[in-house]
Each structure stands twice: as structure tokens, then as C-alpha cells.
């Protein structure tokens, strides 16, 4: 049955998330919103003056003419074939990229281009629907899944100029149709085909992510199987990102500067540029390549690598001409897995940097206590240590 939306709830006054535990001192990330605000892209994208909540501080405003980041793509197919030269080249490229900035591209990845096109097509269909239809999947405060029109329900300043739809994927036979069921149960039976498309897409992303884990394992010297086996049975997140045009793109950001708290992000952009990565103390633009997937190291994998690989600092800018869309698959470990580095990545010269934790603990931290940025993992680690003391 379709889930109906109480329209009185959709415009209700905003409220902050729960207060952090008394032993945790955090920066003022969560500010109580001063007024009701609904991000309706069909209206706001045509306004010459954007709401003040979307205007970012001068030192964080975007540079729309950032230099292009020149980075050679990694031929994943050749790596998986076992060709010695291809394996050596892939390991060399990944090692350099992940130690420096945590970002690389993969091509010859084996994902059907027709499936990618279908996923983009259905994303366009979803975000073109009336607000009240999208709000059937309204994301609640403290949840990480659902529809969000910007972050108006969480924050009162530095809001991102975007809409998102996030949902859970599990690499588990007990949840073999979890994406399909989400769309049917939450959005209604008429969304069953959406569910089928994104179920298939998530399965392809999970397979791709495990192949990339083989490459990361070889690069870190723990073998092909170590990280692949760690992420089998993953409990991951799929997100559809929709960045509408903005008449003042120099004042706002589609997504603010942050490192993903998850393990690995596999992103497919449409042909509209907007992704920027921070490299050599400067923001660089990433040119869209429909044949490639963008891969970002996230905080959880940085912890797994004992800090050897860097979590990628990135953001998204918007423009005043056209919509930008992207498909983001966030690989996360099974909820019961303990995140700690392999023993051979820890020694007297490379002591442990981060304490043991589980992914649900970090996820809750980012949803209830802290707005993800470039320091999330460090603040989270301090929080864990304070809780133990």
C-alpha cells in the first residue's frame, strides 16, 4: 500500500537532533533552526535571491573555475585478469592516489552501461515528481535513509543545494530484495519497477566494490582476499543525488567539504561537472567520464588501513544552467564487524591510530551528534576514548 504523507508534518518547525552525551564536547554543529524552511527545487531554482540558510561563509564559497584534476584511470578488467604488468600498474596508481588524497577512477569495470543509464533515467523521474509524492519517503531526523530536501530538518545554516534519496542495501540472502521492498513498501506498488532497477544496480555496485577491495588489499600488502572477505555480507547505503540549478551558484554548495564516514564510495556522475577534490591544498574539478566510476576512500577504510590510505576530502558545486545528478554507492561493513586494521599494518613504527569500532556506532555519531566534515573520524575516535575513560 502507498504510504501517505501528512502535509502538516512536512512543513513543521525544525528541531535539532538529540544532545550528545555529557562527556562529549563537540563543535557547534547542530544549531536550532530559526524558522521553517522547505527546499522545493521547483521554486527555488528560479529565484534570483537564495535563502540565507544556503549562503556559505566567504572562506568556504566555491571557486567555479577550479583546475581539472589530471588522474590516470585504472583498468580494473586488466587487473582482474591477473596480467602481471596490469596488476603492477594498478597497484602503483592506487598506492600513490590513496596515500595522497584517497581518490581514483576505474574503467573497464564490467558494469552494464544500460543498467547505469536506466538508474540515471529513474533518478530523473523520481526527482521530477511533485514534492508530496517524494515525501512519502521523507527522511526522519536520526535516520540515514529516505528522501531529504537539503538538510533543512537537521541544520539551520550552510545548507546544501540538493535533494537526495537514500536507501539500504544488504549483501545477504536474508535481505535479497531489500531495495525492491523499500520502494514498494514506502513509495507504493507503482514504484516496484524503481525497486527492481536499483536492486540490480546495488548488486552490481556490491560486486564491483569487492573487486576494488582485492586491489586495495594487494596494494596494502595483505593479499587479495583480506578486505574482500571483510566486506562480504556488506550492509551498505545507496544514494541518489539531485542538484538543481541555482541562480547564485557562487554563494552556495551542492555538498559541503567533507570526507565520507563510510568505507568506500563508488560514484557515477552524469555529464554535468560539479565534483571537486582537495589535492595539494587546492580544490580541483573532476571531469565527468561516463565510462568511469569515481572511487573515494572513506573514514572507515582509513581506519582499516591504520591511516595509510587517506579519506578523500571532496565537495560538489552547482551551476545556474542545468540539473546535475549522481549515483553514489557507499560500501559499509556488516553491522557486527569490528573495524580494526590487519595485524601486519600495525607495528612499533606504525602504532594504532584509531580505536576499534563498529560501523553502526560511527553512523549514529554522524546522524545524531556531528555533521560530517574533514575531521569526523578524529572527533569520533576522541569520543570513543572519552566514553571508555
Coordinates of C-alpha atoms in Angstrom, one line a residue:
X1 CA 0.0 0.0 0.0
X2 CA 1.3 3.5 -0.8
X3 CA 2.4 5.5 2.2
X4 CA 0.5 8.7 2.6
X5 CA 2.1 11.9 3.9
X6 CA 0.6 14.2 6.5
X7 CA 1.3 17.5 4.9
X8 CA 1.1 19.3 8.2
X9 CA 4.3 17.4 9.2
X10 CA 6.2 18.2 6.0
X11 CA 6.3 22.0 6.9
X12 CA 6.6 21.7 10.6
X13 CA 9.1 23.8 12.6
X14 CA 12.6 22.4 12.6
X15 CA 14.2 20.8 15.6
X16 CA 17.8 19.8 16.4
X17 CA 18.9 16.2 16.9
X18 CA 19.4 14.8 20.4
X19 CA 22.1 16.4 22.6
X20 CA 25.4 14.5 22.7
X21 CA 26.4 12.5 25.8
X22 CA 27.5 14.8 28.7
X23 CA 31.1 13.6 28.5
X24 CA 31.5 14.6 24.8
X25 CA 32.5 18.2 23.8
X26 CA 31.6 18.9 20.2
X27 CA 31.9 22.0 18.0
X28 CA 28.6 23.8 17.5
X29 CA 27.5 21.7 14.6
X30 CA 23.8 21.5 15.5
X31 CA 22.1 24.8 15.8
X32 CA 18.4 25.2 16.4
X33 CA 16.7 26.3 13.2
X34 CA 15.2 29.8 13.5
X35 CA 12.3 29.3 11.0
X36 CA 10.5 26.8 8.9
X37 CA 12.1 26.1 5.6
X38 CA 11.3 23.7 2.8
X39 CA 13.7 23.2 0.0
X40 CA 11.4 23.0 -3.0
X41 CA 13.7 22.9 -6.0
X42 CA 10.8 23.6 -8.5
X43 CA 10.5 27.1 -6.9
X44 CA 14.0 27.9 -5.5
X45 CA 15.9 27.2 -8.7
X46 CA 14.2 30.2 -10.4
X47 CA 14.7 32.7 -7.6
X48 CA 17.4 35.3 -8.1
X49 CA 17.9 35.7 -4.3
X50 CA 18.5 32.4 -2.4
X51 CA 17.6 32.0 1.2
X52 CA 20.3 33.0 3.7
X53 CA 20.5 29.4 5.0
X54 CA 22.1 28.3 1.7
X55 CA 24.7 31.1 1.7
X56 CA 28.1 29.7 2.8
X57 CA 30.8 31.7 4.6
X58 CA 33.2 33.6 2.4
X59 CA 36.2 31.3 3.1
X60 CA 34.1 28.2 2.0
X61 CA 32.4 29.7 -1.0
X62 CA 33.1 27.7 -4.2
X63 CA 35.7 28.5 -6.9
X64 CA 33.8 27.7 -10.1
X65 CA 36.9 27.8 -12.3
X66 CA 39.0 25.3 -10.4
X67 CA 41.7 23.5 -12.4
X68 CA 40.9 20.0 -13.7
X69 CA 42.4 17.1 -11.7
X70 CA 44.6 15.0 -14.1
X71 CA 44.5 11.5 -12.9
X72 CA 45.0 8.3 -14.9
X73 CA 42.1 5.8 -14.8
X74 CA 42.7 2.3 -13.5
X75 CA 41.9 -0.5 -15.9
X76 CA 40.1 -2.9 -13.4
X77 CA 39.4 -5.5 -16.0
X78 CA 43.1 -5.9 -16.8
X79 CA 43.9 -6.0 -13.1
X80 CA 41.3 -8.8 -12.5
X81 CA 42.7 -10.8 -15.5
X82 CA 45.9 -11.3 -13.5
X83 CA 48.2 -9.9 -16.1
X84 CA 51.4 -9.1 -14.2
X85 CA 52.1 -5.8 -15.8
X86 CA 48.5 -4.7 -15.4
X87 CA 48.4 -5.7 -11.7
X88 CA 51.7 -3.9 -11.0
X89 CA 50.4 -0.7 -12.8
X90 CA 47.1 -0.7 -10.9
X91 CA 48.8 -1.2 -7.5
X92 CA 51.2 1.6 -8.3
X93 CA 48.4 4.0 -9.3
X94 CA 46.2 3.1 -6.3
X95 CA 49.1 3.3 -3.8
X96 CA 50.0 6.8 -5.0
X97 CA 46.5 8.1 -5.1
X98 CA 45.3 6.7 -1.8
X99 CA 48.3 7.8 0.2
X100 CA 48.0 11.3 -1.2
X101 CA 44.3 12.1 -1.4
X102 CA 42.1 8.9 -1.4
X103 CA 40.6 9.3 -4.9
X104 CA 40.9 7.4 -8.1
X105 CA 38.9 6.3 -11.3
X106 CA 38.2 2.8 -12.6
X107 CA 37.3 1.9 -16.1
X108 CA 36.7 -1.5 -17.8
X109 CA 34.7 -2.2 -14.6
X110 CA 32.2 -4.7 -16.0
X111 CA 29.0 -2.8 -15.1
X112 CA 26.5 -2.8 -17.9
X113 CA 26.2 0.7 -19.4
X114 CA 22.4 0.0 -20.0
X115 CA 21.9 -0.5 -16.3
X116 CA 23.8 2.7 -15.4
X117 CA 21.6 4.6 -18.0
X118 CA 18.5 3.1 -16.5
X119 CA 19.5 4.1 -13.0
X120 CA 20.0 7.7 -14.2
X121 CA 16.7 7.7 -16.0
X122 CA 14.7 6.6 -13.0
X123 CA 16.5 9.1 -10.8
X124 CA 15.4 11.9 -13.2
X125 CA 11.9 10.5 -13.0
X126 CA 11.8 10.4 -9.2
X127 CA 13.1 13.9 -8.6
X128 CA 10.8 15.4 -11.2
X129 CA 7.8 14.2 -9.2
X130 CA 5.7 16.5 -7.0
X131 CA 7.1 17.2 -3.5
X132 CA 4.2 15.4 -1.8
X133 CA 5.0 12.2 -3.7
X134 CA 8.7 12.3 -2.9
X135 CA 7.8 13.0 0.8
X136 CA 6.3 9.5 1.0
X137 CA 9.8 8.5 1.8
X138 CA 10.6 11.5 4.0
X139 CA 13.8 11.0 5.9
X140 CA 13.3 11.4 9.7
X141 CA 15.8 13.1 12.0
X142 CA 18.3 10.5 13.1
X143 CA 17.7 8.2 10.1
X144 CA 20.2 7.8 7.3
X145 CA 17.7 6.6 4.7
X146 CA 14.8 8.3 3.0
X147 CA 14.1 11.4 1.0
X148 CA 15.8 14.7 2.1
X149 CA 15.2 18.1 0.5
X150 CA 18.5 19.6 1.5
X151 CA 19.3 19.2 5.3
X152 CA 16.5 21.6 6.4
X153 CA 15.4 19.1 9.1
X154 CA 18.9 18.9 10.6
X155 CA 20.7 22.2 10.2
X156 CA 19.9 25.9 10.1
X157 CA 23.0 27.2 8.2
X158 CA 25.4 26.2 5.4
X159 CA 22.6 24.1 3.8
X160 CA 23.5 22.1 0.7
X161 CA 21.7 22.9 -2.6
X162 CA 20.4 19.4 -3.3
X163 CA 17.8 16.7 -2.9
X164 CA 18.7 13.1 -2.1
X165 CA 17.1 9.7 -1.8
X166 CA 19.0 7.2 0.3
X167 CA 18.2 3.5 0.9
X168 CA 19.8 0.4 2.4
X169 CA 21.3 -2.5 0.5
X170 CA 22.4 -5.8 2.1
X171 CA 24.7 -8.4 0.6
X172 CA 22.8 -11.1 2.5
X173 CA 20.5 -13.8 1.3
X174 CA 18.1 -12.9 4.1
X175 CA 17.7 -9.5 2.6
X176 CA 17.9 -10.4 -1.1
X177 CA 15.1 -8.0 -2.2
X178 CA 15.6 -5.2 0.4
X179 CA 15.8 -2.4 -2.2
X180 CA 12.8 -3.7 -4.1
X181 CA 10.8 -4.0 -1.0
X182 CA 11.8 -0.5 0.2
X183 CA 10.3 1.2 -2.9
X184 CA 7.2 -0.9 -2.9
X185 CA 6.5 -0.6 0.9
X186 CA 7.5 3.1 1.3
X187 CA 6.7 4.6 -2.1
X188 CA 3.9 2.3 -3.2
X189 CA 3.3 -0.6 -5.6
X190 CA 3.6 1.8 -8.6
X191 CA 7.3 2.1 -7.7
X192 CA 8.0 -1.6 -8.0
X193 CA 10.0 -1.1 -11.2
X194 CA 12.1 1.6 -9.5
X195 CA 12.9 -1.0 -6.9
X196 CA 13.9 -3.6 -9.4
X197 CA 16.3 -1.2 -11.2
X198 CA 18.0 -0.1 -8.0
X199 CA 18.2 -3.6 -6.6
X200 CA 20.1 -4.7 -9.7
X201 CA 22.3 -1.6 -9.6
X202 CA 23.2 -2.1 -5.9
X203 CA 24.1 -5.7 -6.6
X204 CA 26.4 -4.6 -9.4
X205 CA 28.0 -2.0 -7.1
X206 CA 28.5 -4.5 -4.3
X207 CA 30.2 -6.9 -6.8
X208 CA 32.3 -4.0 -8.1
X209 CA 33.3 -2.9 -4.6
X210 CA 34.5 -6.3 -3.7
X211 CA 36.7 -6.4 -6.8
X212 CA 38.1 -3.0 -5.8
X213 CA 38.8 -4.4 -2.3
X214 CA 41.0 -7.0 -4.0
X215 CA 43.1 -4.2 -5.5
X216 CA 43.2 -2.3 -2.2
X217 CA 44.3 -5.5 -0.3
X218 CA 47.1 -6.2 -2.7
X219 CA 48.2 -2.5 -2.6
X220 CA 48.4 -2.6 1.2
X221 CA 50.2 -5.9 1.2
X222 CA 47.5 -8.0 2.9
X223 CA 46.5 -10.0 -0.2
X224 CA 43.5 -10.0 -2.5
X225 CA 41.2 -11.9 -0.1
X226 CA 41.5 -9.9 3.2
X227 CA 39.3 -6.9 2.5
X228 CA 37.1 -8.7 0.1
X229 CA 36.2 -11.2 2.8
X230 CA 35.8 -8.4 5.3
X231 CA 33.1 -6.7 3.1
X232 CA 31.3 -9.8 2.0
X233 CA 27.8 -9.5 3.6
X234 CA 28.2 -5.7 3.5
X235 CA 25.3 -3.5 4.8
X236 CA 25.6 -0.5 2.5
X237 CA 23.8 2.7 1.5
X238 CA 22.7 3.8 -2.0
X239 CA 22.1 7.5 -2.5
X240 CA 20.6 9.4 -5.5
X241 CA 21.9 13.0 -5.6
X242 CA 20.0 15.7 -7.5
X243 CA 21.5 19.2 -7.7
X244 CA 19.0 21.7 -9.3
X245 CA 20.2 24.9 -10.9
X246 CA 20.9 27.8 -8.7
X247 CA 20.8 31.4 -9.8
X248 CA 23.6 32.3 -7.3
X249 CA 26.0 29.3 -7.7
X250 CA 28.9 31.3 -6.4
X251 CA 27.2 31.7 -2.9
X252 CA 26.3 28.1 -2.1
X253 CA 27.5 24.5 -2.4
X254 CA 25.7 21.4 -3.6
X255 CA 27.6 19.4 -0.9
X256 CA 30.0 21.0 1.6
X257 CA 33.6 19.9 2.1
X258 CA 33.6 16.5 3.9
X259 CA 35.1 13.1 4.0
X260 CA 32.6 10.2 3.7
X261 CA 32.3 8.4 7.0
X262 CA 31.7 5.1 5.1
X263 CA 34.3 2.7 3.8
X264 CA 34.3 3.3 0.0
X265 CA 32.2 5.4 -2.3
X266 CA 31.6 4.4 -5.9
X267 CA 30.2 7.4 -7.8
X268 CA 28.8 7.7 -11.3
X269 CA 28.3 11.3 -12.5
X270 CA 26.1 12.4 -15.3
X271 CA 27.7 14.7 -17.9
X272 CA 27.4 17.8 -15.9
X273 CA 30.5 18.7 -13.9
X274 CA 30.4 19.6 -10.2
X275 CA 32.6 17.2 -8.2
X276 CA 35.7 18.8 -6.7
X277 CA 38.5 17.1 -4.8
X278 CA 41.0 18.8 -2.5
X279 CA 44.6 18.0 -3.6
X280 CA 47.8 19.9 -2.9
X281 CA 46.0 22.5 -0.8
X282 CA 43.7 23.4 -3.7
X283 CA 40.2 22.4 -5.0
X284 CA 40.3 20.5 -8.3
X285 CA 37.4 19.7 -10.6
X286 CA 36.8 16.1 -11.7
X287 CA 35.7 15.9 -15.3
X288 CA 32.8 13.6 -15.8
X289 CA 33.5 10.4 -17.7
X290 CA 30.5 8.2 -18.5
X291 CA 32.8 5.2 -18.9
X292 CA 34.4 5.6 -15.5
X293 CA 33.4 5.3 -11.8
X294 CA 34.8 7.7 -9.3
X295 CA 36.1 5.9 -6.2
X296 CA 36.7 7.6 -2.8
X297 CA 38.3 6.2 0.2
X298 CA 36.1 6.9 3.3
X299 CA 36.8 7.3 7.0
X300 CA 36.0 3.7 7.9
X301 CA 38.5 2.3 5.4
X302 CA 41.1 4.9 6.5
X303 CA 40.8 3.3 10.0
X304 CA 41.0 -0.2 8.5
X305 CA 44.3 0.8 6.8
X306 CA 45.6 2.3 10.0
X307 CA 45.7 5.7 8.4
X308 CA 47.9 4.6 5.5
X309 CA 45.2 5.4 3.0
X310 CA 43.6 8.9 3.2
X311 CA 39.9 9.6 3.3
X312 CA 39.1 11.8 0.3
X313 CA 38.1 15.4 1.0
X314 CA 35.6 16.5 -1.6
X315 CA 32.6 18.7 -2.3
X316 CA 30.1 19.5 -5.0
X317 CA 29.4 22.8 -6.7
X318 CA 26.2 23.8 -8.6
X319 CA 25.5 25.9 -11.6
X320 CA 22.8 28.2 -12.9
X321 CA 22.1 26.4 -16.2
X322 CA 21.2 22.8 -15.6
X323 CA 20.5 19.9 -13.2
X324 CA 23.4 17.7 -12.1
X325 CA 22.8 14.1 -11.0
X326 CA 25.0 11.4 -9.5
X327 CA 24.6 7.9 -8.2
X328 CA 26.6 7.1 -5.0
X329 CA 27.0 3.7 -3.5
X330 CA 28.5 3.8 0.0
X331 CA 30.1 0.5 0.9
X332 CA 29.8 -0.3 4.6
X333 CA 30.8 -3.4 6.6
X334 CA 28.3 -5.8 8.1
X335 CA 26.9 -4.2 11.2
X336 CA 28.6 -6.7 13.5
X337 CA 32.1 -6.4 12.0
X338 CA 34.7 -4.8 14.2
X339 CA 36.7 -2.1 12.3
X340 CA 40.4 -2.6 13.1
X341 CA 43.4 -2.9 10.8
X342 CA 45.1 -6.2 9.9
X343 CA 47.9 -7.1 12.3
X344 CA 50.6 -6.6 9.6
X345 CA 49.7 -2.9 9.2
X346 CA 50.5 -2.3 12.9
X347 CA 54.0 -2.3 14.4
X348 CA 56.3 -0.2 16.6
X349 CA 56.9 2.2 13.7
X350 CA 53.2 2.3 12.8
X351 CA 51.2 2.1 16.0
X352 CA 47.4 2.0 16.1
X353 CA 45.8 5.4 15.2
X354 CA 42.2 4.7 15.8
X355 CA 40.4 2.5 18.4
X356 CA 38.2 -0.4 17.5
X357 CA 34.7 0.5 16.5
X358 CA 31.7 -0.8 14.6
X359 CA 30.1 0.9 11.6
X360 CA 26.7 1.4 13.4
X361 CA 28.5 3.4 16.1
X362 CA 30.1 5.8 13.6
X363 CA 26.8 6.0 11.6
X364 CA 24.9 7.0 14.7
X365 CA 27.5 9.6 15.6
X366 CA 27.2 11.3 12.2
X367 CA 23.4 11.2 12.3
X368 CA 22.8 12.4 15.8
X369 CA 25.8 14.2 17.1
X370 CA 28.1 15.5 14.4
X371 CA 27.8 16.9 10.9
X372 CA 30.3 15.0 8.7
X373 CA 33.3 17.1 7.6
X374 CA 37.0 16.6 7.2
X375 CA 37.6 15.8 10.9
X376 CA 34.8 13.3 11.6
X377 CA 36.9 10.3 12.3
X378 CA 39.3 12.1 14.6
X379 CA 36.4 13.6 16.6
X380 CA 34.6 10.2 16.7
X381 CA 37.8 8.5 17.9
X382 CA 38.2 11.0 20.7
X383 CA 34.5 10.5 21.6
X384 CA 35.1 6.7 21.9
X385 CA 38.1 7.2 24.0
X386 CA 36.3 9.6 26.3
X387 CA 33.5 7.1 26.7
X388 CA 35.9 4.4 27.8
X389 CA 37.7 6.7 30.3

